[in-house]
Amino acid sequence: RELKMLETGEAYGIVSPWYRPVDRPYLYYSDSFFREEKVIVTILENNSNLIWPNDFKNKKIGINRGYSVINNEDKKNLKIEEANEINENLLKLFSKRIDFYINDKNAILWELNRMINSKILSNEDGKKLKITKILGEEDRYMGYSKNYKNRSIKFENEINKEIKNLKNGKELELILSRYNLT
């Protein structure tokens, strides 16, 4: 929905889209501000030597709705279950309704931490979660609609300036370290 609003010019910007200039010709992109590590997590034992995607064909894999991490060819041969939120997928994983979950490592750890602090999951649950596979890394950006009538290049330049400041300083590392995400 957000991407459609950007395409039509109804919205100006989006936080954290992937760089897809061919698929999204209606977007301008900021400088990269974060590198995402896409991982597969599970609570199943004996899962570290699995080969993607062949060894996952008979397993239920959770993803967030709209999270385009699995290509269409692989999707044909996998059992994919979508949920709206990270916490929903983590609950499905811990209740064994799905076998694996794919998302950004830091997003998973952030939400797991929140769920433990909120007593939705226990510390023991948290210790069961294991990274099975790293699917890759991808940079994240701010995206701006080319079709938005009140576009502000000054604002976009200010965002890029702040991104450079964050990356040159230690602020981003400090923020991540507060949540054990480094």
GROMACS .gro file of C-alpha atoms in nm:
model
  182
    1ARG     CA    1   0.000   0.000   0.000
    2GLU     CA    2   0.282   0.238   0.088
    3LEU     CA    3   0.457   0.177  -0.242
    4LYS     CA    4   0.134   0.236  -0.433
    5MET     CA    5   0.090   0.570  -0.253
    6LEU     CA    6   0.444   0.667  -0.353
    7GLU     CA    7   0.386   0.563  -0.711
    8THR     CA    8   0.072   0.776  -0.740
    9GLY     CA    9   0.230   1.072  -0.560
   10GLU     CA   10  -0.016   1.049  -0.271
   11ALA     CA   11   0.277   1.005  -0.027
   12TYR     CA   12   0.620   1.165  -0.027
   13GLY     CA   13   0.855   0.920   0.141
   14ILE     CA   14   0.913   0.578   0.286
   15VAL     CA   15   1.164   0.462   0.543
   16SER     CA   16   1.382   0.167   0.459
   17PRO     CA   17   1.291   0.039   0.113
   18TRP     CA   18   1.541  -0.174  -0.071
   19TYR     CA   19   1.711  -0.030  -0.377
   20ARG     CA   20   1.495  -0.150  -0.667
   21PRO     CA   21   1.522   0.115  -0.943
   22VAL     CA   22   1.390  -0.119  -1.214
   23ASP     CA   23   1.089  -0.235  -1.008
   24ARG     CA   24   1.029   0.109  -0.857
   25PRO     CA   25   1.114   0.371  -1.122
   26TYR     CA   26   0.895   0.621  -0.933
   27LEU     CA   27   1.142   0.647  -0.639
   28TYR     CA   28   1.450   0.856  -0.567
   29TYR     CA   29   1.676   0.706  -0.302
   30SER     CA   30   1.877   0.859  -0.020
   31ASP     CA   31   2.225   0.744   0.064
   32SER     CA   32   2.229   0.403   0.229
   33PHE     CA   33   2.190   0.430   0.605
   34PHE     CA   34   2.186   0.070   0.721
   35ARG     CA   35   2.290  -0.275   0.607
   36GLU     CA   36   2.030  -0.542   0.670
   37GLU     CA   37   2.129  -0.905   0.722
   38LYS     CA   38   1.855  -1.139   0.603
   39VAL     CA   39   1.851  -1.457   0.812
   40ILE     CA   40   1.652  -1.773   0.862
   41VAL     CA   41   1.585  -1.852   1.230
   42THR     CA   42   1.438  -2.155   1.401
   43ILE     CA   43   1.405  -2.331   1.733
   44LEU     CA   44   1.451  -2.674   1.570
   45GLU     CA   45   1.757  -2.882   1.654
   46ASN     CA   46   2.011  -3.001   1.394
   47ASN     CA   47   1.950  -2.725   1.144
   48SER     CA   48   2.290  -2.570   1.076
   49ASN     CA   49   2.385  -2.765   0.762
   50LEU     CA   50   2.067  -2.703   0.566
   51ILE     CA   51   2.106  -2.583   0.207
   52TRP     CA   52   1.878  -2.308   0.079
   53PRO     CA   53   1.623  -2.364  -0.072
   54ASN     CA   54   1.636  -2.743  -0.129
   55ASP     CA   55   1.637  -2.853   0.236
   56PHE     CA   56   1.345  -2.623   0.321
   57LYS     CA   57   1.091  -2.766   0.073
   58ASN     CA   58   0.881  -2.963   0.323
   59LYS     CA   59   0.906  -2.706   0.601
   60LYS     CA   60   0.671  -2.420   0.686
   61ILE     CA   61   0.848  -2.086   0.646
   62GLY     CA   62   0.713  -1.768   0.800
   63ILE     CA   63   0.767  -1.427   0.643
   64ASN     CA   64   0.613  -1.086   0.700
   65ARG     CA   65   0.346  -0.984   0.453
   66GLY     CA   66   0.512  -0.787   0.172
   67TYR     CA   67   0.866  -0.891   0.269
   68SER     CA   68   1.004  -0.986  -0.072
   69VAL     CA   69   1.303  -1.191   0.036
   70ILE     CA   70   1.217  -1.511  -0.151
   71ASN     CA   71   1.223  -1.506  -0.530
   72ASN     CA   72   0.917  -1.626  -0.721
   73GLU     CA   73   1.087  -1.943  -0.848
   74ASP     CA   74   1.175  -2.057  -0.494
   75LYS     CA   75   0.828  -1.961  -0.366
   76LYS     CA   76   0.673  -2.221  -0.598
   77ASN     CA   77   0.853  -2.500  -0.413
   78LEU     CA   78   0.821  -2.375  -0.054
   79LYS     CA   79   0.542  -2.363   0.203
   80ILE     CA   80   0.523  -1.993   0.282
   81GLU     CA   81   0.304  -1.851   0.560
   82GLU     CA   82   0.267  -1.476   0.587
   83ALA     CA   83   0.187  -1.276   0.899
   84ASN     CA   84   0.154  -0.902   0.947
   85GLU     CA   85   0.410  -0.853   1.223
   86ILE     CA   86   0.738  -0.995   1.352
   87ASN     CA   87   0.584  -1.085   1.687
   88GLU     CA   88   0.314  -1.292   1.513
   89ASN     CA   89   0.579  -1.492   1.328
   90LEU     CA   90   0.788  -1.541   1.642
   91LEU     CA   91   0.481  -1.668   1.831
   92LYS     CA   92   0.406  -1.906   1.543
   93LEU     CA   93   0.767  -2.025   1.554
   94PHE     CA   94   0.767  -2.086   1.931
   95SER     CA   95   0.429  -2.262   1.913
   96LYS     CA   96   0.569  -2.479   1.629
   97ARG     CA   97   0.310  -2.364   1.376
   98ILE     CA   98   0.601  -2.274   1.145
   99ASP     CA   99   0.946  -2.433   1.128
  100PHE     CA  100   1.151  -2.132   1.014
  101TYR     CA  101   1.118  -1.756   0.997
  102ILE     CA  102   1.296  -1.518   0.757
  103ASN     CA  103   1.359  -1.151   0.829
  104ASP     CA  104   1.628  -0.897   0.911
  105LYS     CA  105   1.844  -1.023   1.198
  106ASN     CA  106   1.828  -0.698   1.395
  107ALA     CA  107   1.451  -0.670   1.351
  108ILE     CA  108   1.408  -1.023   1.486
  109LEU     CA  109   1.642  -0.963   1.780
  110TRP     CA  110   1.477  -0.628   1.860
  111GLU     CA  111   1.130  -0.784   1.869
  112LEU     CA  112   1.249  -1.093   2.058
  113ASN     CA  113   1.403  -0.863   2.321
  114ARG     CA  114   1.078  -0.664   2.346
  115MET     CA  115   0.871  -0.981   2.383
  116ILE     CA  116   1.099  -1.113   2.658
  117ASN     CA  117   1.090  -0.779   2.843
  118SER     CA  118   0.709  -0.778   2.812
  119LYS     CA  119   0.694  -1.135   2.950
  120ILE     CA  120   0.532  -1.262   2.629
  121LEU     CA  121   0.829  -1.497   2.589
  122SER     CA  122   1.075  -1.617   2.851
  123ASN     CA  123   1.453  -1.583   2.859
  124GLU     CA  124   1.464  -1.958   2.803
  125ASP     CA  125   1.256  -1.918   2.488
  126GLY     CA  126   1.500  -1.654   2.365
  127LYS     CA  127   1.794  -1.889   2.410
  128LYS     CA  128   1.627  -2.148   2.186
  129LEU     CA  129   1.621  -1.918   1.883
  130LYS     CA  130   1.906  -1.997   1.643
  131ILE     CA  131   2.018  -1.853   1.314
  132THR     CA  132   2.008  -2.136   1.061
  133LYS     CA  133   2.120  -1.955   0.750
  134ILE     CA  134   2.227  -1.611   0.634
  135LEU     CA  135   2.054  -1.540   0.303
  136GLY     CA  136   2.244  -1.220   0.232
  137GLU     CA  137   2.279  -0.855   0.308
  138GLU     CA  138   2.114  -0.554   0.154
  139ASP     CA  139   2.138  -0.181   0.214
  140ARG     CA  140   1.841   0.024   0.333
  141TYR     CA  141   1.748   0.375   0.219
  142MET     CA  142   1.494   0.650   0.246
  143GLY     CA  143   1.276   0.652  -0.064
  144TYR     CA  144   1.111   0.961  -0.211
  145SER     CA  145   0.830   0.973  -0.465
  146LYS     CA  146   0.920   1.127  -0.799
  147ASN     CA  147   0.548   1.197  -0.839
  148TYR     CA  148   0.494   1.395  -0.517
  149LYS     CA  149   0.410   1.754  -0.615
  150ASN     CA  150   0.571   1.925  -0.312
  151ARG     CA  151   0.900   1.735  -0.319
  152SER     CA  152   1.178   1.903  -0.120
  153ILE     CA  153   1.531   1.846  -0.248
  154LYS     CA  154   1.654   2.054   0.047
  155PHE     CA  155   1.492   1.806   0.289
  156GLU     CA  156   1.640   1.509   0.101
  157ASN     CA  157   1.987   1.670   0.111
  158GLU     CA  158   1.949   1.729   0.486
  159ILE     CA  159   1.858   1.362   0.535
  160ASN     CA  160   2.170   1.257   0.340
  161LYS     CA  161   2.382   1.490   0.551
  162GLU     CA  162   2.245   1.334   0.872
  163ILE     CA  163   2.297   0.983   0.734
  164LYS     CA  164   2.663   1.068   0.670
  165ASN     CA  165   2.694   1.208   1.024
  166LEU     CA  166   2.543   0.892   1.172
  167LYS     CA  167   2.773   0.668   0.970
  168ASN     CA  168   3.086   0.875   1.041
  169GLY     CA  169   3.017   0.896   1.412
  170LYS     CA  170   2.943   0.616   1.653
  171GLU     CA  171   2.574   0.701   1.716
  172LEU     CA  172   2.434   0.416   1.508
  173GLU     CA  173   2.664   0.161   1.673
  174LEU     CA  174   2.569   0.297   2.018
  175ILE     CA  175   2.198   0.270   1.941
  176LEU     CA  176   2.235  -0.087   1.818
  177SER     CA  177   2.455  -0.190   2.111
  178ARG     CA  178   2.186  -0.077   2.360
  179TYR     CA  179   1.969  -0.354   2.223
  180ASN     CA  180   2.247  -0.613   2.180
  181LEU     CA  181   2.217  -0.581   1.803
  182THR     CA  182   2.587  -0.542   1.718
   0.00000   0.00000   0.00000
